[in-house]
mmCIF file of C-alpha atoms and ligand atoms in Angstrom:
data_model
loop_
_atom_site.group_PDB
_atom_site.id
_atom_site.type_symbol
_atom_site.label_atom_id
_atom_site.label_comp_id
_atom_site.label_asym_id
_atom_site.label_seq_id
_atom_site.Cartn_x
_atom_site.Cartn_y
_atom_site.Cartn_z
ATOM 1 C CA MET A 1 144.645 148.290 -71.752
ATOM 2 C CA ILE A 2 143.858 150.654 -68.847
ATOM 3 C CA ASN A 3 140.383 149.138 -68.609
ATOM 4 C CA ARG A 4 141.839 145.604 -68.593
ATOM 5 C CA ASN A 5 144.223 146.542 -65.753
ATOM 6 C CA LYS A 6 141.330 148.126 -63.838
ATOM 7 C CA SER A 7 139.304 144.939 -64.188
ATOM 8 C CA LEU A 8 142.245 142.842 -63.043
ATOM 9 C CA ILE A 9 142.776 145.040 -59.988
ATOM 10 C CA MET A 10 139.059 144.885 -59.171
ATOM 11 C CA ALA A 11 139.014 141.094 -59.567
ATOM 12 C CA PHE A 12 142.092 140.780 -57.352
ATOM 13 C CA GLY A 13 140.506 143.087 -54.747
ATOM 14 C CA LEU A 14 137.342 141.029 -54.741
ATOM 15 C CA LEU A 15 139.301 137.826 -54.316
ATOM 16 C CA LEU A 16 141.199 139.314 -51.384
ATOM 17 C CA LEU A 17 137.944 140.441 -49.795
ATOM 18 C CA LEU A 18 136.453 136.965 -50.192
ATOM 19 C CA ILE A 19 139.524 135.400 -48.595
ATOM 20 C CA ILE A 20 139.343 137.821 -45.646
ATOM 21 C CA VAL A 21 135.582 137.323 -45.168
ATOM 22 C CA GLY A 22 136.003 133.562 -45.546
ATOM 23 C CA PHE A 23 138.750 133.581 -42.944
ATOM 24 C CA ASP A 24 136.556 135.573 -40.556
ATOM 25 C CA VAL A 25 133.659 133.184 -41.073
ATOM 26 C CA MET A 26 135.981 130.270 -40.348
ATOM 27 C CA LYS A 27 137.168 132.019 -37.215
ATOM 28 C CA GLU A 28 133.556 132.610 -36.109
ATOM 29 C CA LYS A 29 132.794 128.950 -36.769
ATOM 30 C CA GLU A 30 135.802 127.904 -34.735
ATOM 31 C CA LYS A 31 134.694 130.185 -31.916
ATOM 32 C CA SER A 32 131.199 128.777 -31.853
ATOM 33 C CA THR A 33 132.494 125.235 -31.636
ATOM 34 C CA VAL A 34 134.354 126.014 -28.436
ATOM 35 C CA TYR A 35 132.116 124.848 -25.657
ATOM 36 C CA LEU A 36 131.802 126.016 -22.091
ATOM 37 C CA LYS A 37 132.832 122.670 -20.640
ATOM 38 C CA ASP A 38 136.032 122.636 -22.683
ATOM 39 C CA ALA A 39 136.893 126.217 -21.845
ATOM 40 C CA LEU A 40 136.316 125.584 -18.136
ATOM 41 C CA GLN A 41 138.002 122.193 -18.053
ATOM 42 C CA ASP A 42 140.524 122.033 -15.170
ATOM 43 C CA LYS A 43 138.720 124.920 -13.457
ATOM 44 C CA PHE A 44 135.371 123.583 -12.263
ATOM 45 C CA TYR A 45 132.476 121.545 -13.597
ATOM 46 C CA ILE A 46 129.908 123.579 -15.493
ATOM 47 C CA GLY A 47 126.406 122.211 -15.046
ATOM 48 C CA THR A 48 122.765 122.708 -15.783
ATOM 49 C CA ALA A 49 119.460 121.663 -14.237
ATOM 50 C CA LEU A 50 117.289 119.344 -16.343
ATOM 51 C CA ASN A 51 113.497 119.401 -16.377
ATOM 52 C CA THR A 52 111.395 116.328 -17.083
ATOM 53 C CA ASP A 53 110.919 117.071 -20.810
ATOM 54 C CA GLN A 54 114.663 117.105 -21.191
ATOM 55 C CA ILE A 55 115.219 114.038 -19.046
ATOM 56 C CA MET A 56 112.653 112.091 -21.070
ATOM 57 C CA GLY A 57 114.328 113.150 -24.314
ATOM 58 C CA ARG A 58 111.342 115.196 -25.573
ATOM 59 C CA ASP A 59 113.267 118.478 -25.785
ATOM 60 C CA THR A 60 115.970 117.369 -28.195
ATOM 61 C CA ALA A 61 117.139 120.883 -29.108
ATOM 62 C CA ALA A 62 117.899 121.749 -25.487
ATOM 63 C CA MET A 63 119.601 118.394 -25.020
ATOM 64 C CA GLN A 64 122.040 119.246 -27.803
ATOM 65 C CA VAL A 65 123.053 122.319 -25.825
ATOM 66 C CA VAL A 66 123.417 120.202 -22.694
ATOM 67 C CA LYS A 67 125.612 117.642 -24.434
ATOM 68 C CA HIS A 68 127.832 120.259 -26.024
ATOM 69 C CA HIS A 69 128.285 122.803 -23.281
ATOM 70 C CA PHE A 70 127.821 121.110 -19.917
ATOM 71 C CA ASN A 71 129.613 118.352 -18.042
ATOM 72 C CA ALA A 72 127.452 118.302 -14.902
ATOM 73 C CA ILE A 73 123.721 117.825 -14.420
ATOM 74 C CA VAL A 74 121.203 118.146 -11.618
ATOM 75 C CA ALA A 75 117.499 117.281 -11.680
ATOM 76 C CA GLU A 76 115.377 120.422 -11.315
ATOM 77 C CA ASN A 77 112.419 118.629 -9.717
ATOM 78 C CA CYS A 78 112.216 114.868 -10.175
ATOM 79 C CA MET A 79 114.350 113.875 -7.185
ATOM 80 C CA LYS A 80 112.434 115.990 -4.669
ATOM 81 C CA SER A 81 110.658 113.898 -2.057
ATOM 82 C CA ALA A 82 107.115 114.772 -3.211
ATOM 83 C CA ASN A 83 107.994 113.482 -6.669
ATOM 84 C CA ILE A 84 110.201 110.528 -5.875
ATOM 85 C CA GLN A 85 108.182 109.168 -2.924
ATOM 86 C CA PRO A 86 104.662 110.564 -3.406
ATOM 87 C CA ARG A 87 103.177 107.998 -0.994
ATOM 88 C CA GLU A 88 104.876 106.225 1.842
ATOM 89 C CA GLY A 89 106.944 103.381 0.458
ATOM 90 C CA VAL A 90 105.839 104.105 -3.130
ATOM 91 C CA PHE A 91 108.776 105.404 -5.119
ATOM 92 C CA ASN A 92 108.735 106.814 -8.626
ATOM 93 C CA PHE A 93 112.162 106.352 -10.152
ATOM 94 C CA ASN A 94 111.047 106.712 -13.795
ATOM 95 C CA PHE A 95 112.551 110.151 -14.224
ATOM 96 C CA SER A 96 115.513 109.860 -11.877
ATOM 97 C CA ASP A 97 116.647 106.579 -13.472
ATOM 98 C CA ARG A 98 116.626 108.241 -16.899
ATOM 99 C CA PHE A 99 118.381 111.290 -15.485
ATOM 100 C CA VAL A 100 121.232 109.257 -13.981
ATOM 101 C CA ALA A 101 121.524 107.030 -17.064
ATOM 102 C CA PHE A 102 121.826 110.098 -19.303
ATOM 103 C CA GLY A 103 124.554 111.562 -17.100
ATOM 104 C CA GLU A 104 126.463 108.299 -17.137
ATOM 105 C CA ALA A 105 126.154 107.893 -20.893
ATOM 106 C CA GLN A 106 127.585 111.395 -21.301
ATOM 107 C CA ASN A 107 130.250 110.829 -18.671
ATOM 108 C CA MET A 108 128.947 113.724 -16.608
ATOM 109 C CA PHE A 109 129.263 114.790 -12.983
ATOM 110 C CA ILE A 110 125.865 113.923 -11.504
ATOM 111 C CA ASN A 111 124.283 115.877 -8.657
ATOM 112 C CA GLY A 112 121.287 114.773 -6.628
ATOM 113 C CA HIS A 113 118.801 117.446 -5.548
ATOM 114 C CA THR A 114 117.517 117.209 -2.846
ATOM 115 C CA LEU A 115 116.987 114.751 0.014
ATOM 116 C CA ILE A 116 115.585 116.785 2.890
ATOM 117 C CA TRP A 117 113.709 119.979 2.038
ATOM 118 C CA HIS A 118 110.647 121.393 3.808
ATOM 119 C CA SER A 119 109.180 122.433 0.438
ATOM 120 C CA GLN A 120 107.973 119.907 -2.140
ATOM 121 C CA ALA A 121 107.856 117.326 0.644
ATOM 122 C CA PRO A 122 104.697 115.220 0.601
ATOM 123 C CA LYS A 123 102.214 115.791 3.427
ATOM 124 C CA TRP A 124 102.289 112.137 4.492
ATOM 125 C CA PHE A 125 105.934 112.548 5.523
ATOM 126 C CA PHE A 126 104.957 114.485 8.643
ATOM 127 C CA THR A 127 101.496 113.164 9.513
ATOM 128 C CA ASP A 128 99.795 110.012 10.744
ATOM 129 C CA GLN A 129 96.500 108.508 9.448
ATOM 130 C CA ASN A 130 94.534 111.065 11.461
ATOM 131 C CA GLY A 131 96.439 114.001 10.045
ATOM 132 C CA ASN A 132 98.326 114.659 13.276
ATOM 133 C CA ASP A 133 102.072 115.261 13.414
ATOM 134 C CA VAL A 134 104.033 112.046 13.730
ATOM 135 C CA SER A 135 106.402 111.485 16.636
ATOM 136 C CA ARG A 136 110.088 112.369 16.494
ATOM 137 C CA ASP A 137 111.051 108.696 16.162
ATOM 138 C CA VAL A 138 108.643 108.099 13.293
ATOM 139 C CA LEU A 139 109.886 111.136 11.389
ATOM 140 C CA ILE A 140 113.505 110.094 11.886
ATOM 141 C CA GLN A 141 112.656 106.620 10.604
ATOM 142 C CA ARG A 142 110.884 108.107 7.557
ATOM 143 C CA MET A 143 113.877 110.318 6.838
ATOM 144 C CA LYS A 144 116.153 107.312 7.138
ATOM 145 C CA ASP A 145 114.006 105.148 4.846
ATOM 146 C CA HIS A 146 113.767 107.910 2.268
ATOM 147 C CA ILE A 147 117.464 108.724 2.219
ATOM 148 C CA THR A 148 118.595 105.103 2.347
ATOM 149 C CA THR A 149 116.335 104.119 -0.534
ATOM 150 C CA VAL A 150 117.113 107.065 -2.803
ATOM 151 C CA VAL A 151 120.841 107.390 -2.148
ATOM 152 C CA GLY A 152 121.225 103.597 -2.024
ATOM 153 C CA ARG A 153 119.626 103.201 -5.454
ATOM 154 C CA TYR A 154 122.222 105.454 -7.042
ATOM 155 C CA LYS A 155 125.178 104.386 -4.905
ATOM 156 C CA GLY A 156 128.442 105.054 -6.732
ATOM 157 C CA ARG A 157 126.556 106.777 -9.571
ATOM 158 C CA VAL A 158 125.385 110.124 -8.154
ATOM 159 C CA HIS A 159 128.507 112.052 -7.206
ATOM 160 C CA THR A 160 127.095 114.702 -4.874
ATOM 161 C CA TRP A 161 123.875 115.091 -2.920
ATOM 162 C CA ASP A 162 122.190 118.247 -1.660
ATOM 163 C CA VAL A 163 121.425 116.465 1.586
ATOM 164 C CA VAL A 164 119.635 119.309 3.340
ATOM 165 C CA ASN A 165 118.178 122.284 1.507
ATOM 166 C CA GLU A 166 117.250 125.723 2.886
ATOM 167 C CA ALA A 167 117.213 124.970 6.612
ATOM 168 C CA ILE A 168 118.632 128.342 7.699
ATOM 169 C CA LEU A 169 116.809 131.680 7.489
ATOM 170 C CA ASP A 170 118.298 134.992 6.383
ATOM 171 C CA ASP A 171 118.963 136.016 9.986
ATOM 172 C CA GLY A 172 120.986 132.856 10.557
ATOM 173 C CA SER A 173 118.399 131.103 12.725
ATOM 174 C CA PHE A 174 116.877 127.712 11.937
ATOM 175 C CA ARG A 175 113.799 127.657 9.721
ATOM 176 C CA ARG A 176 110.815 126.457 11.716
ATOM 177 C CA SER A 177 110.067 123.630 9.275
ATOM 178 C CA LYS A 178 108.248 120.439 10.191
ATOM 179 C CA PHE A 179 111.611 118.668 10.315
ATOM 180 C CA TYR A 180 112.863 121.232 12.821
ATOM 181 C CA GLU A 181 109.659 121.385 14.845
ATOM 182 C CA ILE A 182 109.360 117.630 15.245
ATOM 183 C CA ILE A 183 113.010 116.527 15.435
ATOM 184 C CA GLY A 184 114.940 119.675 16.375
ATOM 185 C CA GLU A 185 118.150 120.794 14.689
ATOM 186 C CA GLU A 186 119.491 117.241 14.908
ATOM 187 C CA PHE A 187 117.489 116.433 11.761
ATOM 188 C CA ILE A 188 120.379 117.932 9.819
ATOM 189 C CA SER A 189 123.165 115.792 11.276
ATOM 190 C CA LEU A 190 120.956 112.707 11.032
ATOM 191 C CA ALA A 191 120.287 113.357 7.346
ATOM 192 C CA PHE A 192 124.008 113.606 6.622
ATOM 193 C CA GLN A 193 124.708 110.426 8.575
ATOM 194 C CA PHE A 194 122.002 108.464 6.765
ATOM 195 C CA ALA A 195 123.252 109.690 3.383
ATOM 196 C CA HIS A 196 126.833 108.780 4.241
ATOM 197 C CA GLU A 197 125.817 105.298 5.366
ATOM 198 C CA ALA A 198 123.902 104.775 2.130
ATOM 199 C CA ASP A 199 126.829 105.859 -0.064
ATOM 200 C CA PRO A 200 130.142 106.547 1.680
ATOM 201 C CA GLN A 201 131.687 107.733 -1.607
ATOM 202 C CA ALA A 202 129.124 110.426 -2.420
ATOM 203 C CA ARG A 203 130.022 114.006 -1.531
ATOM 204 C CA LEU A 204 127.454 115.567 0.756
ATOM 205 C CA TYR A 205 126.355 119.196 0.586
ATOM 206 C CA TYR A 206 124.333 121.691 2.573
ATOM 207 C CA ASN A 207 122.537 123.931 0.026
ATOM 208 C CA ASP A 208 120.770 127.293 0.438
ATOM 209 C CA TYR A 209 119.786 130.582 -1.243
ATOM 210 C CA SER A 210 120.734 134.177 -0.270
ATOM 211 C CA MET A 211 124.046 132.861 0.941
ATOM 212 C CA SER A 212 125.726 136.249 0.476
ATOM 213 C CA ASN A 213 123.502 137.653 3.182
ATOM 214 C CA PRO A 214 125.785 138.161 6.234
ATOM 215 C CA GLY A 215 123.160 136.741 8.619
ATOM 216 C CA LYS A 216 122.714 133.564 6.639
ATOM 217 C CA ARG A 217 126.465 133.314 6.077
ATOM 218 C CA ALA A 218 127.043 133.351 9.844
ATOM 219 C CA GLY A 219 124.280 130.786 10.436
ATOM 220 C CA VAL A 220 125.632 128.402 7.801
ATOM 221 C CA VAL A 221 129.225 128.789 9.001
ATOM 222 C CA ALA A 222 128.097 127.996 12.549
ATOM 223 C CA LEU A 223 126.110 124.989 11.334
ATOM 224 C CA VAL A 224 128.964 123.530 9.290
ATOM 225 C CA LYS A 225 131.451 124.059 12.141
ATOM 226 C CA LYS A 226 129.129 122.272 14.523
ATOM 227 C CA LEU A 227 128.639 119.356 12.128
ATOM 228 C CA MET A 228 132.364 119.043 11.532
ATOM 229 C CA ALA A 229 133.169 119.219 15.241
ATOM 230 C CA ALA A 230 130.716 116.378 15.821
ATOM 231 C CA GLY A 231 132.373 114.302 13.103
ATOM 232 C CA ILE A 232 129.377 114.480 10.758
ATOM 233 C CA PRO A 233 130.419 113.875 7.136
ATOM 234 C CA ILE A 234 129.826 117.128 5.264
ATOM 235 C CA ASP A 235 131.880 117.835 2.150
ATOM 236 C CA GLY A 236 130.481 121.004 0.695
ATOM 237 C CA VAL A 237 128.321 124.094 0.815
ATOM 238 C CA GLY A 238 126.065 124.941 -2.104
ATOM 239 C CA MET A 239 125.450 128.610 -2.851
ATOM 240 C CA GLN A 240 122.313 128.645 -4.994
ATOM 241 C CA ALA A 241 122.990 132.108 -6.502
ATOM 242 C CA HIS A 242 119.571 133.235 -7.741
ATOM 243 C CA ILE A 243 120.916 136.704 -8.389
ATOM 244 C CA GLY A 244 119.629 139.981 -9.829
ATOM 245 C CA LEU A 245 121.168 142.907 -11.675
ATOM 246 C CA ASP A 246 121.672 144.860 -8.450
ATOM 247 C CA HIS A 247 121.780 142.198 -5.770
ATOM 248 C CA PRO A 248 123.674 140.751 -4.076
ATOM 249 C CA SER A 249 126.828 142.829 -3.943
ATOM 250 C CA LEU A 250 129.806 141.029 -5.419
ATOM 251 C CA LEU A 251 131.716 141.731 -2.230
ATOM 252 C CA ASP A 252 129.099 140.072 -0.010
ATOM 253 C CA PHE A 253 129.025 137.085 -2.338
ATOM 254 C CA GLU A 254 132.809 136.787 -2.301
ATOM 255 C CA GLN A 255 132.958 137.089 1.483
ATOM 256 C CA SER A 256 130.518 134.200 1.839
ATOM 257 C CA LEU A 257 132.368 132.092 -0.704
ATOM 258 C CA GLN A 258 135.601 132.721 1.182
ATOM 259 C CA ALA A 259 133.988 132.076 4.573
ATOM 260 C CA PHE A 260 132.686 128.677 3.415
ATOM 261 C CA ALA A 261 135.976 127.775 1.738
ATOM 262 C CA ASP A 262 137.823 128.690 4.961
ATOM 263 C CA LEU A 263 135.876 125.934 6.701
ATOM 264 C CA GLY A 264 137.811 123.456 4.594
ATOM 265 C CA VAL A 265 134.799 122.282 2.576
ATOM 266 C CA LYS A 266 134.199 122.551 -1.164
ATOM 267 C CA VAL A 267 131.894 125.254 -2.464
ATOM 268 C CA SER A 268 129.565 124.850 -5.418
ATOM 269 C CA ILE A 269 127.431 127.437 -7.156
ATOM 270 C CA THR A 270 124.374 125.234 -7.453
ATOM 271 C CA GLU A 271 121.457 127.148 -9.016
ATOM 272 C CA LEU A 272 122.818 130.133 -10.900
ATOM 273 C CA ASP A 273 120.413 132.441 -12.742
ATOM 274 C CA LEU A 274 120.166 136.205 -13.153
ATOM 275 C CA THR A 275 116.764 137.879 -13.271
ATOM 276 C CA VAL A 276 116.467 141.121 -15.247
ATOM 277 C CA LEU A 277 112.907 141.829 -14.117
ATOM 278 C CA PRO A 278 111.829 144.513 -11.653
ATOM 279 C CA SER A 279 110.757 143.625 -8.144
ATOM 280 C CA THR A 280 108.952 145.895 -5.741
ATOM 281 C CA TRP A 281 108.510 143.040 -3.313
ATOM 282 C CA LYS A 282 112.098 142.878 -2.156
ATOM 283 C CA ASN A 283 112.301 139.240 -3.180
ATOM 284 C CA ARG A 284 115.965 138.622 -3.249
ATOM 285 C CA GLY A 285 116.248 134.994 -2.374
ATOM 286 C CA ALA A 286 114.230 132.076 -3.649
ATOM 287 C CA GLU A 287 111.487 131.580 -1.086
ATOM 288 C CA VAL A 288 109.230 129.401 -3.223
ATOM 289 C CA SER A 289 106.120 130.221 -1.188
ATOM 290 C CA ASP A 290 106.293 133.961 -2.042
ATOM 291 C CA GLN A 291 103.740 134.656 -4.793
ATOM 292 C CA TYR A 292 102.253 137.978 -5.929
ATOM 293 C CA GLU A 293 99.561 139.040 -8.356
ATOM 294 C CA TYR A 294 100.486 139.737 -11.979
ATOM 295 C CA GLN A 295 100.719 143.402 -12.994
ATOM 296 C CA LYS A 296 101.528 144.353 -16.580
ATOM 297 C CA GLN A 297 104.054 147.010 -15.591
ATOM 298 C CA MET A 298 106.036 144.350 -13.729
ATOM 299 C CA ASN A 299 106.527 142.467 -16.994
ATOM 300 C CA PRO A 300 108.263 145.137 -19.086
ATOM 301 C CA TYR A 301 110.214 142.956 -21.544
ATOM 302 C CA ALA A 302 107.480 140.636 -22.756
ATOM 303 C CA GLU A 303 108.494 141.208 -26.412
ATOM 304 C CA GLN A 304 112.243 141.646 -26.170
ATOM 305 C CA LEU A 305 115.047 142.761 -23.943
ATOM 306 C CA PRO A 306 116.318 146.332 -24.525
ATOM 307 C CA ASP A 307 120.022 146.620 -25.414
ATOM 308 C CA SER A 308 120.802 148.557 -22.249
ATOM 309 C CA ILE A 309 119.486 145.695 -20.078
ATOM 310 C CA SER A 310 121.277 143.067 -22.194
ATOM 311 C CA LYS A 311 124.472 145.008 -21.591
ATOM 312 C CA SER A 312 123.948 145.074 -17.814
ATOM 313 C CA PHE A 313 123.085 141.352 -17.898
ATOM 314 C CA HIS A 314 126.288 140.621 -19.793
ATOM 315 C CA GLU A 315 128.495 142.664 -17.471
ATOM 316 C CA ARG A 316 126.932 141.148 -14.378
ATOM 317 C CA TYR A 317 127.470 137.554 -15.539
ATOM 318 C CA GLU A 318 131.035 138.449 -16.545
ATOM 319 C CA ALA A 319 131.726 139.839 -13.080
ATOM 320 C CA PHE A 320 130.408 136.679 -11.420
ATOM 321 C CA PHE A 321 132.351 134.322 -13.678
ATOM 322 C CA LYS A 322 135.520 136.330 -13.036
ATOM 323 C CA LEU A 323 134.870 135.837 -9.343
ATOM 324 C CA PHE A 324 134.300 132.094 -9.771
ATOM 325 C CA LEU A 325 137.526 131.800 -11.737
ATOM 326 C CA LYS A 326 139.396 133.773 -9.088
ATOM 327 C CA HIS A 327 138.229 131.220 -6.497
ATOM 328 C CA GLN A 328 138.424 128.178 -8.742
ATOM 329 C CA GLN A 329 140.565 126.238 -6.274
ATOM 330 C CA HIS A 330 137.597 126.166 -3.862
ATOM 331 C CA ILE A 331 134.818 125.638 -6.385
ATOM 332 C CA GLU A 332 133.751 122.157 -7.400
ATOM 333 C CA ARG A 333 131.067 123.164 -9.901
ATOM 334 C CA VAL A 334 128.997 126.043 -11.218
ATOM 335 C CA THR A 335 125.504 124.967 -12.254
ATOM 336 C CA LEU A 336 122.938 127.031 -14.160
ATOM 337 C CA TRP A 337 119.341 126.565 -13.004
ATOM 338 C CA GLY A 338 117.975 125.586 -16.398
ATOM 339 C CA VAL A 339 119.140 125.348 -20.001
ATOM 340 C CA ASN A 340 117.348 128.197 -21.760
ATOM 341 C CA ASP A 341 115.336 131.260 -20.738
ATOM 342 C CA GLY A 342 112.050 129.624 -21.659
ATOM 343 C CA HIS A 343 112.554 126.886 -19.050
ATOM 344 C CA SER A 344 113.376 129.083 -16.118
ATOM 345 C CA TRP A 345 111.316 129.085 -12.920
ATOM 346 C CA ARG A 346 112.027 132.827 -12.899
ATOM 347 C CA ASN A 347 109.237 133.324 -15.455
ATOM 348 C CA ASN A 348 106.809 132.259 -12.726
ATOM 349 C CA TRP A 349 108.319 133.582 -9.513
ATOM 350 C CA PRO A 350 107.396 135.590 -7.564
ATOM 351 C CA VAL A 351 104.703 136.363 -10.150
ATOM 352 C CA ARG A 352 103.299 133.875 -12.649
ATOM 353 C CA GLY A 353 103.471 134.519 -16.379
ATOM 354 C CA ARG A 354 106.293 137.016 -16.822
ATOM 355 C CA THR A 355 109.048 136.903 -19.450
ATOM 356 C CA ASP A 356 112.503 136.762 -17.925
ATOM 357 C CA TYR A 357 115.918 136.250 -19.507
ATOM 358 C CA PRO A 358 118.043 134.729 -16.719
ATOM 359 C CA LEU A 359 120.140 132.027 -18.414
ATOM 360 C CA LEU A 360 123.033 131.683 -20.862
ATOM 361 C CA PHE A 361 120.933 130.423 -23.802
ATOM 362 C CA ASP A 362 117.910 132.162 -25.315
ATOM 363 C CA ARG A 363 114.494 130.640 -25.971
ATOM 364 C CA GLN A 364 115.706 129.254 -29.313
ATOM 365 C CA ASN A 365 118.684 127.617 -27.576
ATOM 366 C CA HIS A 366 121.123 130.089 -29.116
ATOM 367 C CA ALA A 367 124.146 130.938 -27.027
ATOM 368 C CA LYS A 368 124.004 134.531 -25.816
ATOM 369 C CA PRO A 369 127.163 136.631 -26.289
ATOM 370 C CA ILE A 370 127.996 135.998 -22.634
ATOM 371 C CA VAL A 371 128.845 132.382 -23.487
ATOM 372 C CA LEU A 372 131.706 133.473 -25.718
ATOM 373 C CA SER A 373 132.822 135.987 -23.091
ATOM 374 C CA ILE A 374 132.975 133.291 -20.414
ATOM 375 C CA ILE A 375 135.007 131.125 -22.784
ATOM 376 C CA GLN A 376 137.402 134.007 -23.392
ATOM 377 C CA ILE A 377 137.675 135.016 -19.733
ATOM 378 C CA ALA A 378 138.506 131.421 -18.839
ATOM 379 C CA ASN A 379 141.279 131.333 -21.465
ATOM 380 C CA PRO A 380 142.839 134.811 -21.587
HETATM 381 O O1 LIG B 401 104.457 119.056 -12.821
HETATM 382 C C1 LIG B 401 103.342 119.883 -12.469
HETATM 383 C C2 LIG B 401 102.315 119.849 -13.556
HETATM 384 O O2 LIG B 401 101.815 118.552 -13.645
HETATM 385 C C3 LIG B 401 101.211 120.863 -13.220
HETATM 386 O O3 LIG B 401 100.308 120.914 -14.274
HETATM 387 C C4 LIG B 401 101.816 122.251 -13.010
HETATM 388 C C5 LIG B 401 100.751 123.277 -12.593
HETATM 389 O O4 LIG B 401 101.320 124.350 -11.891
HETATM 390 O O5 LIG B 401 102.760 122.173 -11.979
HETATM 391 C C6 LIG B 401 103.832 121.303 -12.282
HETATM 392 O O6 LIG B 401 104.696 121.280 -11.210
HETATM 393 C C7 LIG B 401 105.499 122.435 -11.006
HETATM 394 C C8 LIG B 401 106.941 122.022 -11.077
HETATM 395 O O7 LIG B 401 107.758 123.112 -10.732
HETATM 396 C C9 LIG B 401 107.365 121.524 -12.464
HETATM 397 O O8 LIG B 401 107.261 122.539 -13.395
HETATM 398 C C10 LIG B 401 105.160 122.997 -9.641
HETATM 399 O O9 LIG B 401 103.838 123.517 -9.655
HETATM 400 C C11 LIG B 401 106.129 124.095 -9.296
HETATM 401 O O10 LIG B 401 105.907 124.487 -7.945
HETATM 402 C C12 LIG B 401 107.545 123.569 -9.430
HETATM 403 O O11 LIG B 401 108.426 124.626 -9.155
HETATM 404 C C13 LIG B 401 109.748 124.263 -8.864
HETATM 405 C C14 LIG B 401 110.120 124.810 -7.491
HETATM 406 O O12 LIG B 401 111.499 124.572 -7.238
HETATM 407 C C15 LIG B 401 109.347 124.131 -6.383
HETATM 408 O O13 LIG B 401 109.693 122.800 -6.284
HETATM 409 C C16 LIG B 401 110.633 124.869 -9.935
HETATM 410 O O14 LIG B 401 110.390 124.237 -11.186
HETATM 411 C C17 LIG B 401 112.120 124.690 -9.562
HETATM 412 O O15 LIG B 401 112.913 125.410 -10.440
HETATM 413 C C18 LIG B 401 112.338 125.229 -8.150
HETATM 414 O O16 LIG B 401 113.681 124.973 -7.789
HETATM 415 C C19 LIG B 401 114.082 125.458 -6.506
HETATM 416 C C20 LIG B 401 115.130 124.498 -5.976
HETATM 417 O O17 LIG B 401 114.621 123.188 -5.953
HETATM 418 C C21 LIG B 401 115.593 124.922 -4.577
HETATM 419 N N1 LIG B 401 116.053 126.299 -4.585
HETATM 420 C C22 LIG B 401 115.139 127.277 -5.152
HETATM 421 C C23 LIG B 401 114.735 126.861 -6.565
HETATM 422 C C24 LIG B 401 113.831 127.890 -7.200
HETATM 423 O O18 LIG B 401 112.625 127.961 -6.527
#
């Protein structure tokens, strides 16, 4: 009799345990089916950059993540002038057409990157048949043709454009790019005017890296004020946010965000990623032309990321998302610069061939714990 009772109690205990475990599993399942875009709905768009494999539908696993978690997209490379107009008057819209069509099919907020950027601009843009610099008038006409054709093609379909990218240096002065050298600072207002004429509904952004730097902040504030005073249509400032574990300071970042918002324009976090790798080169921005030689000791996490670094990564992302949520009334979107760690440009900058872990999804497209934390922070 005693043995029978014991067995009954044990069976009952086991059943209870199964129910509890089952309930926990269900809860976990429920948690994992909450997506970033749903958790951040009504706060700001949450976006990601797409590479050409994704745009062409070859990377189906990553595209599942995109469809589930994100409601905004930007093209990582295919809309840059060197890619979209490799020769004068010869446009390649294969990728950008697919990109925009995907965004529309998914009902996403679509961002165009970028119309006027000194980097990834084809050589022909600035030179004549003899290789000499073209005149101011010719360059203005080329800018106009480029912007009118690209923006015009996606009129009413691309919601925001990064009209001018990275025209201000860290000290707040103008970058001595070919656009600046040949046209002068007016190239910026002209670009915004041409974009506005091509699509009056599109929202137009100035976009740059190291925006938390006080020098650059002051330069960008001065630029935007000047454009606004002259009646140039500018709707937003894009803070790229290629951040590290120890830079920039949250306070500097917040001060810039506030300074841009105070101008009365929207702010977007346009290229968010967080490197965990060491840098002795003081590369804190995203100057694409900076490249250094590979050294093994500068690639310390080639196999896996130690727990202590994962923890710092997690806390740092949490701190930034708390900041974004605090300023949600000013922020139009927050976009990650890539879907998973394996896709990130950070693996190849400023040194080629390292293993970085800068994004929200790992190389197998699994959500890192930070995804759930963001979801929870957004819905306390
Ligand atoms: O497509 C070619 C391929 O055919 C060739 O075999 C290969 C050899 O290197 O290069 C491939 O092109 C590369 C391209 O990315 C696509 O992967 C270019 O070399 C490489 O320079 C290019 O880098 C991009 C970089 O901008 C320069 O355009 C990065 O992917 C992209 O993430 C990065 O994005 C910039 C933003 O536009 C502006 N803000 C900074 C940000 C990071 O640098």
